[in-house]
XYZ file of C-alpha atoms in Angstrom:
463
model
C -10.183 21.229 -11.262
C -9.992 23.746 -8.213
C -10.887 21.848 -5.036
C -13.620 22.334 -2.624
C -13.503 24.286 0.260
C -11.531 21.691 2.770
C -14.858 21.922 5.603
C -16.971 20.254 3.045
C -14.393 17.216 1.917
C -14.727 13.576 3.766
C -11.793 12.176 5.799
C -9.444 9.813 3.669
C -8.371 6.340 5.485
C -6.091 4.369 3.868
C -6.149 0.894 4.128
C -8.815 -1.165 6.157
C -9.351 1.028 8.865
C -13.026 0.359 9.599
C -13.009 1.456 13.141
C -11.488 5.028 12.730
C -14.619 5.225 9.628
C -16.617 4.284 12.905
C -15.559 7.022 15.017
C -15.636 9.797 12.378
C -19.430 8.943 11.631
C -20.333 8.705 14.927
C -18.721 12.664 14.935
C -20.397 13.361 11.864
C -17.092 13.376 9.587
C -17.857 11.948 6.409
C -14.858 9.080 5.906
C -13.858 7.337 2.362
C -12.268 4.356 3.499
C -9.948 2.831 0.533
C -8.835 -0.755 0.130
C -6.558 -1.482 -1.687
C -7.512 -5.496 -1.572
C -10.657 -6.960 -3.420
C -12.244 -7.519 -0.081
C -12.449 -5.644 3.171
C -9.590 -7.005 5.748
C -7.707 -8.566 2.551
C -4.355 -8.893 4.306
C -6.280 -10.275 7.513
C -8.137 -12.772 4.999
C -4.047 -14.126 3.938
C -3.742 -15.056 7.645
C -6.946 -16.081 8.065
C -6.172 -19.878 9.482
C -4.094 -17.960 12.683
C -5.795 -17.443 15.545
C -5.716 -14.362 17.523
C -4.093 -14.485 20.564
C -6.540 -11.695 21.910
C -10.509 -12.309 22.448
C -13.243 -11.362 20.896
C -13.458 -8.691 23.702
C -10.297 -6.954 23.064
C -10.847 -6.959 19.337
C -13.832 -5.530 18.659
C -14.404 -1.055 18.761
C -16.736 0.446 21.015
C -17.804 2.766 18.452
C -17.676 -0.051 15.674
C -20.306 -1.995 17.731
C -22.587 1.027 18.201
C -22.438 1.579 14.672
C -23.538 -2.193 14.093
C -25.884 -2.630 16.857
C -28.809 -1.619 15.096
C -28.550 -4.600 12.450
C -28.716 -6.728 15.226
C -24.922 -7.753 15.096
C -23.701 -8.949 18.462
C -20.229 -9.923 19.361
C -19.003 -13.317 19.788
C -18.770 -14.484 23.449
C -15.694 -12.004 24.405
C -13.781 -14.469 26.252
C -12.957 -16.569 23.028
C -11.043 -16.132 20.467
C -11.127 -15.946 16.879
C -8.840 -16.577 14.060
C -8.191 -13.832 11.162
C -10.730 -15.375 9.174
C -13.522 -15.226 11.942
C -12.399 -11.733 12.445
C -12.776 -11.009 8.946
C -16.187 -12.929 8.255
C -17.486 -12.449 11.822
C -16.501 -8.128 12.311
C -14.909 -6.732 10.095
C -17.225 -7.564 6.455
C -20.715 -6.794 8.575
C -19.198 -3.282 9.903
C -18.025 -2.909 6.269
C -21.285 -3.559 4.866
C -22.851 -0.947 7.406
C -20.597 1.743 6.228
C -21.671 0.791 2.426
C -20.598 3.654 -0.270
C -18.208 5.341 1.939
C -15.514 1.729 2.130
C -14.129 1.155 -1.646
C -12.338 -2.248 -2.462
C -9.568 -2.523 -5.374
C -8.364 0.833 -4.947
C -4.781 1.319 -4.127
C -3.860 4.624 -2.791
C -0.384 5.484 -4.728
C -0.314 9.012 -3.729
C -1.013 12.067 -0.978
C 0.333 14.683 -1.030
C -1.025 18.268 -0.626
C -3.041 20.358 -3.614
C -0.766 22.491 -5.537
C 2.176 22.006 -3.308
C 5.194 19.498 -3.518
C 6.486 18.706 -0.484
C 8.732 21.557 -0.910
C 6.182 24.743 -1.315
C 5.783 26.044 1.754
C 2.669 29.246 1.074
C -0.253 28.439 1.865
C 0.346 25.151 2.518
C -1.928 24.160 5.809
C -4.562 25.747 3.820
C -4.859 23.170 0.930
C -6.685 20.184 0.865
C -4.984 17.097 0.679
C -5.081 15.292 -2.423
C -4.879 11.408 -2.909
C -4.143 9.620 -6.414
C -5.898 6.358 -6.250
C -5.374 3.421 -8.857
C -8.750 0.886 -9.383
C -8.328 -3.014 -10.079
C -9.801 -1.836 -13.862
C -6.305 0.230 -14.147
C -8.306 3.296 -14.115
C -7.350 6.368 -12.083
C -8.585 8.662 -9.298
C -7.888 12.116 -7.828
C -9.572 12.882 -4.559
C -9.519 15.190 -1.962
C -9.661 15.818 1.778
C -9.597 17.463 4.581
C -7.939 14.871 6.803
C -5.863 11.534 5.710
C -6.215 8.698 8.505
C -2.953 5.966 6.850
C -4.350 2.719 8.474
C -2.363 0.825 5.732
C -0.484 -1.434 8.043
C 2.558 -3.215 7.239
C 1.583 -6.436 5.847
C 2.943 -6.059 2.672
C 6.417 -5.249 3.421
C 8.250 -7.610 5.174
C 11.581 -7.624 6.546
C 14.302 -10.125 4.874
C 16.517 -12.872 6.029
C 19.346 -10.951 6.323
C 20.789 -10.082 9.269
C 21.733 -6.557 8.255
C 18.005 -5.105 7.382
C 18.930 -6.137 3.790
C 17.703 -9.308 1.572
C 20.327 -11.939 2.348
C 22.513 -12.703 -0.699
C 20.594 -15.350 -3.153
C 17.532 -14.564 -0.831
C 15.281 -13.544 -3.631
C 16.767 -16.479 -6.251
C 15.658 -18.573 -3.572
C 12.348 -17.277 -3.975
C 10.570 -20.417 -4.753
C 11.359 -21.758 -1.171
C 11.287 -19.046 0.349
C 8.118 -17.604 2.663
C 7.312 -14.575 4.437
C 4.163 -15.962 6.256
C 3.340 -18.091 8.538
C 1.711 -21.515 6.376
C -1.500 -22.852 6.606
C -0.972 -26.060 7.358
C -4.363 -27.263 6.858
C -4.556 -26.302 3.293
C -3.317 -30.007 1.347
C -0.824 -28.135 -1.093
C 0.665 -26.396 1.808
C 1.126 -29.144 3.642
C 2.619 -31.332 1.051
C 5.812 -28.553 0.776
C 6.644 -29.052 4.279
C 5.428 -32.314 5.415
C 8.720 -34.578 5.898
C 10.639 -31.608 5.002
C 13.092 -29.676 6.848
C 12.308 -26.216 7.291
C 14.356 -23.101 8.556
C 12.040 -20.550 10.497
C 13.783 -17.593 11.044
C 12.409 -15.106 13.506
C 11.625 -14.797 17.499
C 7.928 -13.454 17.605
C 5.175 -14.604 17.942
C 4.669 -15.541 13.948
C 7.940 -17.634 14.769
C 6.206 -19.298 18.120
C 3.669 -20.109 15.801
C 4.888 -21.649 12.521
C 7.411 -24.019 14.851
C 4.299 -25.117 16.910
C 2.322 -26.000 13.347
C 5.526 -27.799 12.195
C 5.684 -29.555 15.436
C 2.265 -30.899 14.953
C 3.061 -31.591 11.600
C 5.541 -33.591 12.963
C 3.221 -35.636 14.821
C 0.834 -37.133 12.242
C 1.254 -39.825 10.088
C 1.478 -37.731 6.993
C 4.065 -35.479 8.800
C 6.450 -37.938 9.701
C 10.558 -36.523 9.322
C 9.255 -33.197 9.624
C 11.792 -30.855 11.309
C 11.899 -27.361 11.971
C 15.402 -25.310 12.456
C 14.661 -22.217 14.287
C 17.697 -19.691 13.682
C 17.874 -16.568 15.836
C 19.779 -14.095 16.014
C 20.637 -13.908 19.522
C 20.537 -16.514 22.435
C 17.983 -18.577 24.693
C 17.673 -16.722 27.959
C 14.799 -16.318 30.153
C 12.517 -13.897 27.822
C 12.796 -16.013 25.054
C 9.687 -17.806 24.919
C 7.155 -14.799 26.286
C 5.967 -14.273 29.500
C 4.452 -18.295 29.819
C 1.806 -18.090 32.505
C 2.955 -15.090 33.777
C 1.330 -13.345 30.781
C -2.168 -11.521 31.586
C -2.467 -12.739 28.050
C -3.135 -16.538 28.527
C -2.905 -17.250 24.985
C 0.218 -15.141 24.301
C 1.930 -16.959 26.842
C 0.789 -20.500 25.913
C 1.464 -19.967 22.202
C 5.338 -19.489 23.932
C 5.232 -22.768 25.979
C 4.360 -24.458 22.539
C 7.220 -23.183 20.151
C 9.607 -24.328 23.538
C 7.634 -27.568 23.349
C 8.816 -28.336 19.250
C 12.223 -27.637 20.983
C 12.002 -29.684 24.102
C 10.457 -32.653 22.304
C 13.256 -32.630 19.606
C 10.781 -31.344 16.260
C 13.173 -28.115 16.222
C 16.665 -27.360 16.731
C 17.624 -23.851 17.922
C 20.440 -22.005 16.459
C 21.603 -19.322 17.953
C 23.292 -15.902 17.335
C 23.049 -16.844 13.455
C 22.447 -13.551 11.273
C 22.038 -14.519 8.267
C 24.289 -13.371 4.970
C 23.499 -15.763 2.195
C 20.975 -18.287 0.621
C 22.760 -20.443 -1.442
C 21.446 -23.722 -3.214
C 23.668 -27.301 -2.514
C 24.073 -29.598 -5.543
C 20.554 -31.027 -4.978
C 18.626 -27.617 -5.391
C 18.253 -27.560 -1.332
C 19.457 -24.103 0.624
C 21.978 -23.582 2.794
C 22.198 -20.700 4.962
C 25.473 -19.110 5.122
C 26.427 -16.698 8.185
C 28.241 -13.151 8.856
C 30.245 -15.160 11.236
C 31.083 -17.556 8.052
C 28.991 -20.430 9.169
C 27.012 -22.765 7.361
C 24.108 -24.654 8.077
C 23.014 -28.046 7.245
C 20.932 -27.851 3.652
C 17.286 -27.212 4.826
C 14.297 -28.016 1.724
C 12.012 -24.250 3.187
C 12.464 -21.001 4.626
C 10.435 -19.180 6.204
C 10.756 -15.495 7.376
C 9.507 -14.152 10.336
C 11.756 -10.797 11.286
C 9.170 -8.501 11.205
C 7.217 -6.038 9.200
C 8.019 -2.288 8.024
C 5.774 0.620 6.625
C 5.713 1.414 3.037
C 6.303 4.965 2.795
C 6.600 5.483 -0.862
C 3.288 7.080 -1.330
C 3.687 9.690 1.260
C 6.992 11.003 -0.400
C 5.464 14.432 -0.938
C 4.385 14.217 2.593
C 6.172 16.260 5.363
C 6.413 13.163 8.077
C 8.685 13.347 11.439
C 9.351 9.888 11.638
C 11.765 7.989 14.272
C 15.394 7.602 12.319
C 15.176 3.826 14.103
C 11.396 2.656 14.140
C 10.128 4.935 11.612
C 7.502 5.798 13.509
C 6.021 9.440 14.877
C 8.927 11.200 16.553
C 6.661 11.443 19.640
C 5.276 7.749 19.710
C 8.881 6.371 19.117
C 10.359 6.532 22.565
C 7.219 5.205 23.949
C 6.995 2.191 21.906
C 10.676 1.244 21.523
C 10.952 -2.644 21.904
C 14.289 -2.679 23.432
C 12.376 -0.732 26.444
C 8.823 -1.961 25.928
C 6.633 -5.097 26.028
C 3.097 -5.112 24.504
C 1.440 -4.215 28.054
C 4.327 -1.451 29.133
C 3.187 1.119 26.070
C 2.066 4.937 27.721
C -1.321 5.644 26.298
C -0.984 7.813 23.275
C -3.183 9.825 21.099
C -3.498 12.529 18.626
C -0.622 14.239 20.028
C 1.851 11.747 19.762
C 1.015 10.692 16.332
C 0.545 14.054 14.722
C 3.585 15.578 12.096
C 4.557 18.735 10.960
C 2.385 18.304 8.130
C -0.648 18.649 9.947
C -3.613 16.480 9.098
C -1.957 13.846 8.428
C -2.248 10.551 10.846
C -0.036 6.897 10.574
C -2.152 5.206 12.780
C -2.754 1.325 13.690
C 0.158 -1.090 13.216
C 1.520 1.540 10.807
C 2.215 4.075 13.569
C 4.311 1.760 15.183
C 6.675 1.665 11.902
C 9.381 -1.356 12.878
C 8.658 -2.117 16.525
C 6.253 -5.220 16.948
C 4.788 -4.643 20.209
C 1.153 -3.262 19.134
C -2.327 -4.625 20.460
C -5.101 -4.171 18.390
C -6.972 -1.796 21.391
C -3.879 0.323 21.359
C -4.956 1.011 17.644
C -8.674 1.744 18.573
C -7.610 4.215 21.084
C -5.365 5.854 18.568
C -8.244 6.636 16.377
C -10.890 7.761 18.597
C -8.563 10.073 19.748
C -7.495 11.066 16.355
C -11.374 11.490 15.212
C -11.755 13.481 18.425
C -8.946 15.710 16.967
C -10.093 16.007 13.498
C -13.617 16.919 15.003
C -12.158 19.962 17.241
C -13.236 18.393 20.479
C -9.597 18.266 21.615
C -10.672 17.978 25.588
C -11.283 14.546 24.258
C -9.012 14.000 22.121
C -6.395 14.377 24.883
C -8.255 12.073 27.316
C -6.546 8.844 26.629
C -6.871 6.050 28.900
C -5.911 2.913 27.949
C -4.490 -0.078 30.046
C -3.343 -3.254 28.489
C -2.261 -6.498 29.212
C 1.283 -6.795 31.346
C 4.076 -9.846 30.605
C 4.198 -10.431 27.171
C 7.459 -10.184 25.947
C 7.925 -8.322 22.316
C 11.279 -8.353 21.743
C 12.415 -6.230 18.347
C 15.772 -5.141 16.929
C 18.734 -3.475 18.791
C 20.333 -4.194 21.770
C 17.105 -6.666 22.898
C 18.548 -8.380 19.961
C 22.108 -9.062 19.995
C 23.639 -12.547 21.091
C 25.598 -10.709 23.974
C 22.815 -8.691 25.781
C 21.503 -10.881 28.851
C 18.046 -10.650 28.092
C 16.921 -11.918 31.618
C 18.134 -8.679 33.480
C 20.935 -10.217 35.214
C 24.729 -9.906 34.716
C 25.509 -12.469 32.823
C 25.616 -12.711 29.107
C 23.239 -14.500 26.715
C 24.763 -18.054 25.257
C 27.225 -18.352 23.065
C 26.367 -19.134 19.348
C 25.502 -22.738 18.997
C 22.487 -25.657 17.947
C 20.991 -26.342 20.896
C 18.638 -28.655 22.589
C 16.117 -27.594 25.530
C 15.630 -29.727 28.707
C 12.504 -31.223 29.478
C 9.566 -28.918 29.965
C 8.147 -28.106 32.881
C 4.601 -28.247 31.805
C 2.838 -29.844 28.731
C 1.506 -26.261 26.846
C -1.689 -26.119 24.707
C -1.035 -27.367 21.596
C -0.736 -25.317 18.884
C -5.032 -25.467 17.627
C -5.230 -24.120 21.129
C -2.508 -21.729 21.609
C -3.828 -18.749 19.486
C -1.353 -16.298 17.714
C -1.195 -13.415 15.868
C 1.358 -11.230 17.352
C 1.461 -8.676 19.174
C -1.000 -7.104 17.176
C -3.824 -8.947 17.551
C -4.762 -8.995 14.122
């Protein structure tokens, strides 16, 4: 089948990206949004017990609220803030439900590349449409084409191991059966039961790590709970910048969600070990895990794991794709330097557009917490702005498209990989040099924080 002149095809977006289907409407783009999840926001849904640690009003699109103003859909009151599943339930099904035909569910995109040309032909190239194989939840298959291809996809489902090195630790996936990648809900009775009274490694220094140490913490506190005790290994030391930017952060919630996770270590429900990278996962006589480090350590036998290092972008379906992608982040050769953790919190990110996130392969858009490949410091209005301008683009009107204006929230510390995250790099600024390795124990806090049902999370996305 020959394909249709490329003016008359919609605008692919991979992956839940409801708001840039917003903005192309509004431009009169026809978009195909497609899900790979049963249910619009599926990977939100998994996290759907976190709270945000943005509000309502920093979470919801301008042009996604236009679009859904005529059902009479208002937003929540925008100082509060919702959890993934209010996000889910409360935005992102209605605007779903407004866009009707053009959002599909169960179909997994497992393809793009461009008609009639490997990622090696070179004639004609700019010319062809792109083409998308798509796989249904019946097992059949799809080819479709466009004029445009938005990848909202995320990172969700990839990510990053236990081992210090970028690589699963040894015995990491044997260990699979205690082993988690998420941060657990608590709340749900089976969940609880595999931690409660259980000692738990959480290994990580985000947000998703502030988070599952303040649930364990609480955990810790109930009757049901009792003996629980959280191990929080990281892979460099406790300085200044540790715990966020407290109540310095122009994100309240950010910063409280960091006086909590200090709290489970001030009050004694978590022990800190630092400058740890992880090497091995290996099982003690009694079926318990012990983590083994490059530095030939051992730790005590904990009964869970759970991983918290970060997400990465699955790139396997755009391997016929001509991307310029960062050699470190993996993200848009032009975004990179912007965005790099080791020089960037959440709030200190330029404003960026089309122009930063285009390739050489043009048409083509990574865009959302995709764009940002490995670093962790993105805010779910940085993603908004992305796609207006990117809709802008696709529409011609590049006088908007370049008109990006975007100011976010200053203090919150995002620390990723690299030198922000070696042992010996004094993370406060000064001269001095970060701890040495060791289990540590916190003096008394300054403050009581929130506890952790009112210190929202989320990361540094949002979302």
């Amino acid at each position: 089948m020959n394909p249709p002149a490329t003016t008359e095809l919609p605008v692919v977006v991979i992956g839940a990206g409801l708001a840039a289907a917003a903005h192309l409407t509004g431009r009169g783009i026809e978009p195909l949004v497609l899900e790979a999840g049963q249910t619009v926001g599926a990977a939100v849904r998994e996290w759907s017990h976190v709270r945000l640690f943005s509000t309502w009003g920093e979470v919801v699109d301008p042009a996604a609220e236009k679009l859904l103003a005529p059902t009479g859909w208002t937003r929540p009151a925008p100082a509060t803030y919702p959890s993934g599943g209010d996000w889910a339930e409360q935005y992102l099904q209605p605007l779903a439900d407004v866009l009707g035909e053009r959002v599909r569910t169960g179909a997994r995109v497992t393809g793009v590349s461009r008609a009639g040309r490997d990622r090696i032909v070179d004639a004609d190239r700019d010319t062809q449409p792109f083409v998308v194989h798509v796989t249904y939840a019946d097992g059949a298959e799809e080819r479709l084409f466009a004029r445009a291809v938005i990848d909202a996809s995320g990172t969700w489902t990839a990510p990053s191991p236990a081992g210090g090195s970028g690589l699963a630790a040894l015995g990491e996936r044997a260990a699979a059966d205690r082993v988690t990648y998420r941060v657990p809900d608590l709340k749900d009775p089976a969940v609880r039961a595999r931690y409660a009274g259980k000692r738990t490694a959480v290994i990580g220094s985000g947000a998703s790590a502030f988070t599952a140490l303040a649930y364990l913490a609480d955990l810790a506190k109930t009757d049901d709970g009792k003996g629980t005790k959280a191990v929080w290994i990281l892979r460099r030391g406790i300085s200044g910048s540790t715990f966020g930017g407290g109540e310095a952060d122009q994100l309240p919630a950010r910063g409280a969600l960091g006086l909590a996770a200090k709290a489970a270590v001030d009050d004694g429900y978590a022990d800190a070990v630092t400058g740890f990278r992880t090497e091995a996962i290996e099982r003690d006589g009694d079926g318990r895990l012990v983590l083994a480090g490059e530095d030939g350590r051992r730790l005590d036998p904990v009964d869970e794991v759970i991983v918290l290092t970060g997400f990465r972008p699955d790139l396997s379906f755009l391997s016929e794709i001509r991307l310029g992608l960062d050699e470190r982040l993996q993200a848009p050769v032009q975004l990179a330097p912007l965005i790099d953790p080791n020089q960037h919190s959440c709030g200190t990110v330029y404003p960026h557009g089309h122009r930063e996130l285009a390739h050489s392969e043009q048409g083509i858009y990574l865009v959302g917490m995709k764009s940002y490949g490995r670093a962790p410091t993105f805010l779910a209005m940085t993603g908004y702005e992305q796609v207006r301008s990117v809709a802008a683009a696709i529409a011609g009107d590049l006088d908007s498209a370049d008109r990006v204006e975007l100011t976010l929230p200053e203090t919150g510390v995002c620390g990723g990989a690299g030198l922000f995250d070696t042992p010996e790099t004094d993370q406060t600024g000064g001269g001095g040099c970060a701890p040495a390795p060791q289990l540590i124990q916190l003096g008394a806090p300054a403050a009581a924080p929130a506890a952790a049902e009112q210190a929202p999370a989320g990361g540094c996305c949002g979302s």
